PDB file of C-alpha atoms in Angstrom:
ATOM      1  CA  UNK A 238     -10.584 -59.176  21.065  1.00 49.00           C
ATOM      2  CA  UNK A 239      -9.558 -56.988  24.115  1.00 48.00           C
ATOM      3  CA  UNK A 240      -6.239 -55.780  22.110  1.00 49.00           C
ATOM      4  CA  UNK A 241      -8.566 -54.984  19.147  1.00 52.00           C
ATOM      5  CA  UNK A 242     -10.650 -52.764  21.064  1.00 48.00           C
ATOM      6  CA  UNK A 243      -7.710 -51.222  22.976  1.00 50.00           C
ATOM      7  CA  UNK A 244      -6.282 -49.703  19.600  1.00 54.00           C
ATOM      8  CA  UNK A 245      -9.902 -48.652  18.419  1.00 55.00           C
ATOM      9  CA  UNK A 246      -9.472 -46.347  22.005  1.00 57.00           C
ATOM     10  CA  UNK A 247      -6.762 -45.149  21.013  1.00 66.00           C
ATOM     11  CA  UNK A 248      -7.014 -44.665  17.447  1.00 65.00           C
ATOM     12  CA  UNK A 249      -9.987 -42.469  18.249  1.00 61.00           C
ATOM     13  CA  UNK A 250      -8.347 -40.553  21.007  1.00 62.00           C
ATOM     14  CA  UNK A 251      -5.339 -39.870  18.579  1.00 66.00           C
ATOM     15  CA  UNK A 252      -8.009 -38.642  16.077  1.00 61.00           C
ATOM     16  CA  UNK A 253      -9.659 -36.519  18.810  1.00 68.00           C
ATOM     17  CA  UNK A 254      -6.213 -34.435  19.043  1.00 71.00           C
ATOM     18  CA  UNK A 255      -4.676 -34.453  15.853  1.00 75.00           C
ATOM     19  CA  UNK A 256      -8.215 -33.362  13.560  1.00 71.00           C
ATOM     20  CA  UNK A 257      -8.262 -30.188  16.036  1.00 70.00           C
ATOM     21  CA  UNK A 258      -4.830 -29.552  15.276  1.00 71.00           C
ATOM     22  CA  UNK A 259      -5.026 -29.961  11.646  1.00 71.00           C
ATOM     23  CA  UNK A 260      -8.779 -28.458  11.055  1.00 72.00           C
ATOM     24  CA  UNK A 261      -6.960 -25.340  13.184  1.00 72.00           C
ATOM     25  CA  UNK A 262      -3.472 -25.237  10.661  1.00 73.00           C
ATOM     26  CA  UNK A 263      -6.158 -25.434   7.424  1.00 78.00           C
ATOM     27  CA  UNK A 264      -7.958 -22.102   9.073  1.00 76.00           C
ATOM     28  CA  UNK A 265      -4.283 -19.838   9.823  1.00 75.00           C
ATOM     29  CA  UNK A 266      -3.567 -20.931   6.253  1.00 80.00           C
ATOM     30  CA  UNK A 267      -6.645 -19.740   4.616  1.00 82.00           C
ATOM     31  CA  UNK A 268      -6.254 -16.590   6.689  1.00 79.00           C
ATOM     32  CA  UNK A 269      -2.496 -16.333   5.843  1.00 82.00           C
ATOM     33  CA  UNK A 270      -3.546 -16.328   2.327  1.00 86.00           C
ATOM     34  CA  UNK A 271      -6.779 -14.577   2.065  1.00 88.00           C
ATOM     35  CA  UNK A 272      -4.906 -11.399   3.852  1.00 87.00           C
ATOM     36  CA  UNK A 273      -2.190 -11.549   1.278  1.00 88.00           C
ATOM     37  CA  UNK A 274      -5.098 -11.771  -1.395  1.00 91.00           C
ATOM     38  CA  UNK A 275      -5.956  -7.997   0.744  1.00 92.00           C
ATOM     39  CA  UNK A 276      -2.760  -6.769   0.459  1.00 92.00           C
ATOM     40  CA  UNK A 277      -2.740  -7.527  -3.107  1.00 91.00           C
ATOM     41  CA  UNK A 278      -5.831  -5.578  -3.895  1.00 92.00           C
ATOM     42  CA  UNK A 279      -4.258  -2.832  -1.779  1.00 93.00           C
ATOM     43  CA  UNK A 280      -1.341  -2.557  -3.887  1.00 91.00           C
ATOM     44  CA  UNK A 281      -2.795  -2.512  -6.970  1.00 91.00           C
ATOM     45  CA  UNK A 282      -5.616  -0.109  -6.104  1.00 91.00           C
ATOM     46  CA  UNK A 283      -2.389   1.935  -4.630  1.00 90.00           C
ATOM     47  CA  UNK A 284      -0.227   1.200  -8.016  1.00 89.00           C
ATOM     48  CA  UNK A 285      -3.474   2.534 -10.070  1.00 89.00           C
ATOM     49  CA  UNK A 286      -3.804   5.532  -7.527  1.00 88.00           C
ATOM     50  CA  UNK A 287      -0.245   6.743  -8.653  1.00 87.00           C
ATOM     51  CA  UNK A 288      -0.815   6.052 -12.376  1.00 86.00           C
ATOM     52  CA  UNK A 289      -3.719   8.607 -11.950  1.00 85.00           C
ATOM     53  CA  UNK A 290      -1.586  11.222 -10.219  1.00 83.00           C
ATOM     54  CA  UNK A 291       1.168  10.720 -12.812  1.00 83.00           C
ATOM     55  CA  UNK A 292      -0.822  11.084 -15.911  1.00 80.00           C
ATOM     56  CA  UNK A 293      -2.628  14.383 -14.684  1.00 76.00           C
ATOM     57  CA  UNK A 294       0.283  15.672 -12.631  1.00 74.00           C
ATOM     58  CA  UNK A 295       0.645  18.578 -15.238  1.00 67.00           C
ATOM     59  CA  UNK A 296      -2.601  19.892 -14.285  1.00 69.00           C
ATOM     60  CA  UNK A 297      -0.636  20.616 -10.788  1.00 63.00           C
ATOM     61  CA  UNK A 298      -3.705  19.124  -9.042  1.00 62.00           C
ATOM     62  CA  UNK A 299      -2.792  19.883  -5.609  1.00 59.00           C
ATOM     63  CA  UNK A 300      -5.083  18.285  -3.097  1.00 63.00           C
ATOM     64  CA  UNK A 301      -4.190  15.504  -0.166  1.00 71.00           C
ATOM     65  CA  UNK A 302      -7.411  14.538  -0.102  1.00 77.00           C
ATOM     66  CA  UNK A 303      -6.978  13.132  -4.041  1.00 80.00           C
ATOM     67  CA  UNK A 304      -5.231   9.301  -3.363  1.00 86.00           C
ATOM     68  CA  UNK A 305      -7.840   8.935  -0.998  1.00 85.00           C
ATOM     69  CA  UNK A 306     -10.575   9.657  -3.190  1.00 84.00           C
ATOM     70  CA  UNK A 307      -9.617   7.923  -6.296  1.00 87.00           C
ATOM     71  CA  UNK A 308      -7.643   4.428  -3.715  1.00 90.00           C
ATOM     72  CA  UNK A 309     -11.107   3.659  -3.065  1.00 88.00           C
ATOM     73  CA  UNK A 310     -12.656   3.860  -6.609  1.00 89.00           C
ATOM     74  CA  UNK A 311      -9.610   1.106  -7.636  1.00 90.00           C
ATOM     75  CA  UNK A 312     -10.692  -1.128  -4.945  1.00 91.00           C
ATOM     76  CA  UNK A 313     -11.880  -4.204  -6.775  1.00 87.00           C
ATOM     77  CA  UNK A 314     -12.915  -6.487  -3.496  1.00 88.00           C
ATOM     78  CA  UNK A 315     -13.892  -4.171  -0.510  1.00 89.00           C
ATOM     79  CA  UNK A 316     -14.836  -6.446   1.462  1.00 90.00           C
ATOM     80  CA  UNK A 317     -12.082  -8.520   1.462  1.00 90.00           C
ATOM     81  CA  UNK A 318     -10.080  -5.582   2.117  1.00 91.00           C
ATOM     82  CA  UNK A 319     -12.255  -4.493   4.831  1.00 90.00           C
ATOM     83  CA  UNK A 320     -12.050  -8.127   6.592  1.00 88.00           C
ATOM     84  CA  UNK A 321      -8.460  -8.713   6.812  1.00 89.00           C
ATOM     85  CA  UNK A 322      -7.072  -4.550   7.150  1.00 91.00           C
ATOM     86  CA  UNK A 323      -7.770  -2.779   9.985  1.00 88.00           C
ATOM     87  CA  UNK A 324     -10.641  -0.476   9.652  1.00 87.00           C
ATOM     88  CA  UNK A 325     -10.805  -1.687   5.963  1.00 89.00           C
ATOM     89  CA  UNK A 326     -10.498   1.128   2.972  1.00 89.00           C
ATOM     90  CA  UNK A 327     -10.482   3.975   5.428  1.00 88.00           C
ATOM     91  CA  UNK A 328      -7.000   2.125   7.571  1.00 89.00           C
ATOM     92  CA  UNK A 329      -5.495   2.513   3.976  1.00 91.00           C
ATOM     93  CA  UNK A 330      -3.388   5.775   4.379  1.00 88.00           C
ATOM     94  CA  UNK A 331      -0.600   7.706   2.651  1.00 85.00           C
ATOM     95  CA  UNK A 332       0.530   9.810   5.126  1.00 72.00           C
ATOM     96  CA  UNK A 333      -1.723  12.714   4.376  1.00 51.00           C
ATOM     97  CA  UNK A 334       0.341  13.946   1.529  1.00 53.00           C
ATOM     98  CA  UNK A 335       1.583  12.408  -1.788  1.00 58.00           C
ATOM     99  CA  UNK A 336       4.478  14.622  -3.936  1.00 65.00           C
ATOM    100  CA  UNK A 337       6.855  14.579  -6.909  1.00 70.00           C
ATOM    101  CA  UNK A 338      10.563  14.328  -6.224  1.00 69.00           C
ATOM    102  CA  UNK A 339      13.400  16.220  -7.581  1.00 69.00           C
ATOM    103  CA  UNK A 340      13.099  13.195 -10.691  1.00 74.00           C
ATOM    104  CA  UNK A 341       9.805  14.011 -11.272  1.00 77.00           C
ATOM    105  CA  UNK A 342       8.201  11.247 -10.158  1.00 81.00           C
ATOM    106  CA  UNK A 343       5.037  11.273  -8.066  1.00 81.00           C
ATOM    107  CA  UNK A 344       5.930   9.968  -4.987  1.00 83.00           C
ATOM    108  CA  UNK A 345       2.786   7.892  -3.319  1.00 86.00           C
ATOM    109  CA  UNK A 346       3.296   6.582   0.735  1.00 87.00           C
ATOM    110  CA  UNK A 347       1.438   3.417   1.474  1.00 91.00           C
ATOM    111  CA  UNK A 348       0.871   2.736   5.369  1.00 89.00           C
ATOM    112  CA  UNK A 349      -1.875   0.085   6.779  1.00 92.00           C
ATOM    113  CA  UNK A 350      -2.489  -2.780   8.947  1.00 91.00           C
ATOM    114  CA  UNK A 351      -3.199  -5.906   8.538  1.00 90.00           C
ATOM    115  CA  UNK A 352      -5.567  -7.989  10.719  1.00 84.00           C
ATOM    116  CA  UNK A 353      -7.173 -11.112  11.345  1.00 73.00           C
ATOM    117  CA  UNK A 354      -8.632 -13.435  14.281  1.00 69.00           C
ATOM    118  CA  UNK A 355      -7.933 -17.044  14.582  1.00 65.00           C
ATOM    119  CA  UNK A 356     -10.573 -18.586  17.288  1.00 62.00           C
ATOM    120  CA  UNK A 357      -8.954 -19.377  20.216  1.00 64.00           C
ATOM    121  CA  UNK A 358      -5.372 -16.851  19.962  1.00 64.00           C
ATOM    122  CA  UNK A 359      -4.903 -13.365  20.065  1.00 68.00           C
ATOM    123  CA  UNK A 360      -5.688 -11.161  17.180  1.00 72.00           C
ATOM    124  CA  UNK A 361      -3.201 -10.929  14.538  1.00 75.00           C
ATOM    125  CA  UNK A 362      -1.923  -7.546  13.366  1.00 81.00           C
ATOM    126  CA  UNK A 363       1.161  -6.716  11.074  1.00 85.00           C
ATOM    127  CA  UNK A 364       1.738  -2.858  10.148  1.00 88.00           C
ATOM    128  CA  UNK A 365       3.125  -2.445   6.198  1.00 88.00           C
ATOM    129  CA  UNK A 366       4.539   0.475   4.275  1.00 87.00           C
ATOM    130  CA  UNK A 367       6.330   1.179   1.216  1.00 87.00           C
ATOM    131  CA  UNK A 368       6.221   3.820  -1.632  1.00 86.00           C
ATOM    132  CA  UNK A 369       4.850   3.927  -5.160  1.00 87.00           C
ATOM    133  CA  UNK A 370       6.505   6.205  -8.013  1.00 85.00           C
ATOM    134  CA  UNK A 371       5.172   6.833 -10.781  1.00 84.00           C
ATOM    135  CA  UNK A 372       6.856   8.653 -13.704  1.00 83.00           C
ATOM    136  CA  UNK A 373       4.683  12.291 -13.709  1.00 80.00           C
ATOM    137  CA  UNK A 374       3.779  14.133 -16.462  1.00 76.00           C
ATOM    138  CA  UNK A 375       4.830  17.423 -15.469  1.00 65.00           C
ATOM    139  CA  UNK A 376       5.460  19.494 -19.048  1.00 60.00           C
ATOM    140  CA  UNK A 377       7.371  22.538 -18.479  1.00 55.00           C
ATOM    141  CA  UNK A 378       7.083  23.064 -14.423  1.00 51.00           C
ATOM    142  CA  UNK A 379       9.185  25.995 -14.118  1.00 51.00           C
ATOM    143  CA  UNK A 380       7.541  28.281 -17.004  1.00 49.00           C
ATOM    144  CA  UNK A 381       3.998  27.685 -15.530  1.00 47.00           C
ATOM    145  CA  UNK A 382       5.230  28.398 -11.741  1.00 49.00           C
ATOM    146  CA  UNK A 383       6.522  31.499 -12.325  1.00 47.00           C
ATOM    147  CA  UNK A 384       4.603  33.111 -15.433  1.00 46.00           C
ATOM    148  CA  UNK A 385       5.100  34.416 -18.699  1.00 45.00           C
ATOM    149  CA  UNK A 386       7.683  37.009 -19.346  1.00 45.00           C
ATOM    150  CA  UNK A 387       5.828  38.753 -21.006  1.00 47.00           C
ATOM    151  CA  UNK A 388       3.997  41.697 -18.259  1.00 42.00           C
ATOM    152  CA  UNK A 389       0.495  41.581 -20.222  1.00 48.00           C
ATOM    153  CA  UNK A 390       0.386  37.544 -20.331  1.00 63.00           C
ATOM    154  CA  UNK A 391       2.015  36.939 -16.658  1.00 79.00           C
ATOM    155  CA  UNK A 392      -0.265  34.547 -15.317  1.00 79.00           C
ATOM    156  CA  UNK A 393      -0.969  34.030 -11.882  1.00 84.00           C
ATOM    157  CA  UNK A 394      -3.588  31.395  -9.091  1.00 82.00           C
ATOM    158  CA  UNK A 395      -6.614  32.319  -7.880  1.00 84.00           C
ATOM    159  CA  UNK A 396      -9.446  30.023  -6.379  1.00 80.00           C
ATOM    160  CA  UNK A 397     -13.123  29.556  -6.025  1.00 72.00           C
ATOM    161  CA  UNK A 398     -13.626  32.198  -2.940  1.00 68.00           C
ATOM    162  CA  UNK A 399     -11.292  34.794  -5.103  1.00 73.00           C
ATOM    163  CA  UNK A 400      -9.863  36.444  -1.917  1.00 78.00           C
ATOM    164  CA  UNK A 401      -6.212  37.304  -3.964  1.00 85.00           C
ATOM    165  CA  UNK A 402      -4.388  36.198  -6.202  1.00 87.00           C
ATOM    166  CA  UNK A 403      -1.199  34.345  -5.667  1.00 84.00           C
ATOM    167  CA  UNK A 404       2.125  34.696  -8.399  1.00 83.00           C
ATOM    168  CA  UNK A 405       3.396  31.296  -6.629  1.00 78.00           C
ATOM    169  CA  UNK A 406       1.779  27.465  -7.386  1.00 71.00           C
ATOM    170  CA  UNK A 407       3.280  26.682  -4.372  1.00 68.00           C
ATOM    171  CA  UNK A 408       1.777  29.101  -1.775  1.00 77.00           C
ATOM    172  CA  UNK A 409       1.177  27.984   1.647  1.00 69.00           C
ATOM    173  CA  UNK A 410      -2.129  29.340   1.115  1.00 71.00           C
ATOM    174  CA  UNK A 411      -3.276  26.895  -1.699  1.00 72.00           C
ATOM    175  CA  UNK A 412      -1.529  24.036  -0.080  1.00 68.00           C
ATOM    176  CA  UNK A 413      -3.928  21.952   1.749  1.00 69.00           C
ATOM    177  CA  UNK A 414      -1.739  20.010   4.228  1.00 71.00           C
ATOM    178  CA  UNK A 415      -4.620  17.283   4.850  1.00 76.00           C
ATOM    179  CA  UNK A 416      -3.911  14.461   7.797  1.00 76.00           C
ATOM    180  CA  UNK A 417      -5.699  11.768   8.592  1.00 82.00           C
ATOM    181  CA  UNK A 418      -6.216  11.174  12.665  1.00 83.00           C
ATOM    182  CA  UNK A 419      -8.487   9.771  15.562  1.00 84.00           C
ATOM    183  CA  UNK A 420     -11.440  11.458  16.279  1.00 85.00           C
ATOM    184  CA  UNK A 421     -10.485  11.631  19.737  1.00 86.00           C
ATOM    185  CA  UNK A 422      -7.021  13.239  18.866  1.00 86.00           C
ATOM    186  CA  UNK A 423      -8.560  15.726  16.724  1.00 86.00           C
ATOM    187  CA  UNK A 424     -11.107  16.596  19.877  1.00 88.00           C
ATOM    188  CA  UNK A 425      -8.322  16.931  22.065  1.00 88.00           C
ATOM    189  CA  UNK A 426      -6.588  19.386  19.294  1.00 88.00           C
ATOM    190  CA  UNK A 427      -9.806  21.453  19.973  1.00 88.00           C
ATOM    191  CA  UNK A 428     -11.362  20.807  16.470  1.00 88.00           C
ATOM    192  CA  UNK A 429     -14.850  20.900  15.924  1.00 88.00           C
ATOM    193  CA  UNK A 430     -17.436  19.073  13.411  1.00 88.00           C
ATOM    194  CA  UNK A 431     -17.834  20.338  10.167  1.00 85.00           C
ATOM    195  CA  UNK A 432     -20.777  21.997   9.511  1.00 80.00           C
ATOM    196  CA  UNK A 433     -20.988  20.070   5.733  1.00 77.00           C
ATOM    197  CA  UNK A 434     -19.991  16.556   6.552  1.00 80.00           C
ATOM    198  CA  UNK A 435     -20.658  16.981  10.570  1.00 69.00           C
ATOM    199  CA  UNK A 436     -23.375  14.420  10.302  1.00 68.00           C
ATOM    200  CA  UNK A 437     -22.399  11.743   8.241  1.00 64.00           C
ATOM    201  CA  UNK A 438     -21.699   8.220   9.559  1.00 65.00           C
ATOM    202  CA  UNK A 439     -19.167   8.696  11.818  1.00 65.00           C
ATOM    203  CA  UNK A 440     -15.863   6.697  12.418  1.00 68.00           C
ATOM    204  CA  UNK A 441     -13.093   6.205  14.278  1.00 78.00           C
ATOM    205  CA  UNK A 442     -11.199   8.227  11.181  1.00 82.00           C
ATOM    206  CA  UNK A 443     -11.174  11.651  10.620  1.00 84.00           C
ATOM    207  CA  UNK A 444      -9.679  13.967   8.672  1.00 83.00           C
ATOM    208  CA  UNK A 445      -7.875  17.759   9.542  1.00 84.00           C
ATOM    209  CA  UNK A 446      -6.172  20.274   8.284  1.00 81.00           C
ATOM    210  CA  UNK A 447      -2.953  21.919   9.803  1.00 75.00           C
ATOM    211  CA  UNK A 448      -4.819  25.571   9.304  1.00 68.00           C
ATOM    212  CA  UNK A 449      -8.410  24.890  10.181  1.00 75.00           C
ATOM    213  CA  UNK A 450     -10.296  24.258  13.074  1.00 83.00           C
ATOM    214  CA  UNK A 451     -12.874  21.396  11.768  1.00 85.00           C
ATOM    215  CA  UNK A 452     -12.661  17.689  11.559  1.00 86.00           C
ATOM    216  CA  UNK A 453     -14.093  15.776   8.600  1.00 84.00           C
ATOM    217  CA  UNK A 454     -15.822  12.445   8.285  1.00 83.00           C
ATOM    218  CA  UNK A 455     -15.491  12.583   4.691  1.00 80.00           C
ATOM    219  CA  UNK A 456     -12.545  12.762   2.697  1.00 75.00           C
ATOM    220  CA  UNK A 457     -14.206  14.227  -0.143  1.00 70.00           C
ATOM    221  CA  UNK A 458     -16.529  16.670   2.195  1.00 77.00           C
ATOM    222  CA  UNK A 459     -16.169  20.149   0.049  1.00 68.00           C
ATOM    223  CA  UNK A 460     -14.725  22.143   3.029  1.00 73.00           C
ATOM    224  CA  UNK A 461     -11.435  19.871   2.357  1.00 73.00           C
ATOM    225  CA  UNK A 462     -11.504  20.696  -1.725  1.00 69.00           C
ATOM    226  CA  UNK A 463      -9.499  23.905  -3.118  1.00 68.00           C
ATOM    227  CA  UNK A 464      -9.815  24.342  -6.525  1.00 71.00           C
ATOM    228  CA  UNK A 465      -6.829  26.539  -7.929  1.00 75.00           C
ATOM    229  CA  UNK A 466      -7.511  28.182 -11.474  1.00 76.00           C
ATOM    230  CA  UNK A 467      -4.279  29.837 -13.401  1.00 76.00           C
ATOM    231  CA  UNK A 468      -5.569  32.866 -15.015  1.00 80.00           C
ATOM    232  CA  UNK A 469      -3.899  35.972 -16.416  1.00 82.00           C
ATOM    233  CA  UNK A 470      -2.965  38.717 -14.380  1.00 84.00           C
ATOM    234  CA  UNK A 471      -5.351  40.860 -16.313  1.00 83.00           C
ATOM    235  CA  UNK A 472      -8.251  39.362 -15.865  1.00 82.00           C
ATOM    236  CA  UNK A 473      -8.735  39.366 -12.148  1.00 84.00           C
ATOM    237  CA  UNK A 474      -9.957  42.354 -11.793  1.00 82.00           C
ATOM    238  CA  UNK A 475      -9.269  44.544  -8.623  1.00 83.00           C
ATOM    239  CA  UNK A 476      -8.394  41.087  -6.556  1.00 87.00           C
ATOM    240  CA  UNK A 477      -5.218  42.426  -3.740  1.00 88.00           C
ATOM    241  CA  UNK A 478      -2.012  40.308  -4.478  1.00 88.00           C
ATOM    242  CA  UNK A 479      -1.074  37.495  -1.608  1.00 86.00           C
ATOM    243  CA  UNK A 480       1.075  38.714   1.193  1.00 82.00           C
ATOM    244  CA  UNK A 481       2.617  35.340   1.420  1.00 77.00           C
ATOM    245  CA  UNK A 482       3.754  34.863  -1.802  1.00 77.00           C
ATOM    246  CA  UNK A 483       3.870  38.736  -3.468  1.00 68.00           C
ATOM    247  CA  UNK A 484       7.038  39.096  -1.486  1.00 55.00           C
ATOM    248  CA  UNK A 485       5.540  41.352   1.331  1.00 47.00           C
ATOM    249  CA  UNK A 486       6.139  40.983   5.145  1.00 36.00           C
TER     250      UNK A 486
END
């Protein structure tokens, strides 16, 4: 009778150690898998992201602010993907700049983190990054970059503020070079709150320019949106011709 209760003491001490120890390996596996589930939703948002950029890369669209904007409208499961990557949709970033390469294909830069918390260990974090392409449609680049040859139908870029005109796509002046940053980097960098998105919900994520002097909460705050128009020549009217790109010093 004494033996019998003897293994009963042990039995239930071995069950005291090893249910912990199991219980704990059932919890790392359902994060293990859950964050993959994330990183799924990432990709595909990120895969859909491109796709959009491809199909209306002949527009020449040309705004860094764009995979943002339309990443977070293919996020099926936001949650989720806030839960297990650090600082959710807004950690998901693609360098500030997306492109199309010499093969014409739009080129789409994928960097986050992800992270979860098992009780009892340190936080887990893993950094990722790879690249998307995505065929573009691009048409006849070359022709609509640098006009017709005709004098009377040369076109040429103006946008919304109609300060010049610009005979280059490509100015540095209609480039938007948009980056993604701390707050507290941007502060130290001297830049200031918007004064259109300067008091929206703030986070740790902000969003500057390499010419301005104003940080952004939002990525889609209009102070970060140029919208580029290609017009004739003739039609815009007494507007002076860029220094940058007319050729002039």
């Amino acid at each position: 009778m004494k033996g019998r209760l003897k293994n009963r003491g042990n039995t239930v001490v071995e069950a005291t150690l090893i249910i912990p120890v199991f219980l704990f390996g059932m919890l790392a596996v359902y994060h293990m898998t859950m964050s993959r589930l994330a990183e799924q939703i990432v990709y595909e948002a990120a895969s859909e992201t491109a796709e959009y950029l491809a199909e209306y890369a002949y527009l020449e669209i040309d705004s860094s602010l764009l995979p943002y904007i339309k990443f977070r409208e293919y996020v099926d499961d936001e949650q989720l993907v806030d839960r297990y990557i650090l600082d959710g949709v807004n950690g998901v970033t693609f360098f500030g700049y997306f492109g199309i390469d010499a093969e014409d294909n739009i080129c789409l830069y994928v960097q986050y983190e992800v992270a979860f918390h098992v009780p009892f260990f340190p936080s887990f974090t893993s950094r990722h990054s790879y690249c998307i392409k995505q065929h573009a449609y691009v048409g006849d680049r070359n022709s609509a970059d640098r006009g017709d040859t005709n004098a009377e139908e040369t076109y040429v870029f103006i946008t919304d503020n109609k300060e010049a005109y610009h005979t280059s796509r490509s100015c540095t002046h209609l480039k938007l070079s948009v980056h993604v940053t701390s707050k507290t980097s941007a502060v130290e960098k001297h830049y200031t709150p918007c004064e259109f998105c300067g008091n929206a919900k703030e986070g740790e994520l902000v969003y500057i320019t390499d010419e301005g002097n104003r940080y952004h909460n939002c990525p889609d705050c209009s102070g970060l949106k140029r919208t580029i128009y290609r017009v004739k020549k003739s039609s815009v009217g007494g507007l002076p011709q860029c220094l940058r790109c007319g050729g002039e010093t």
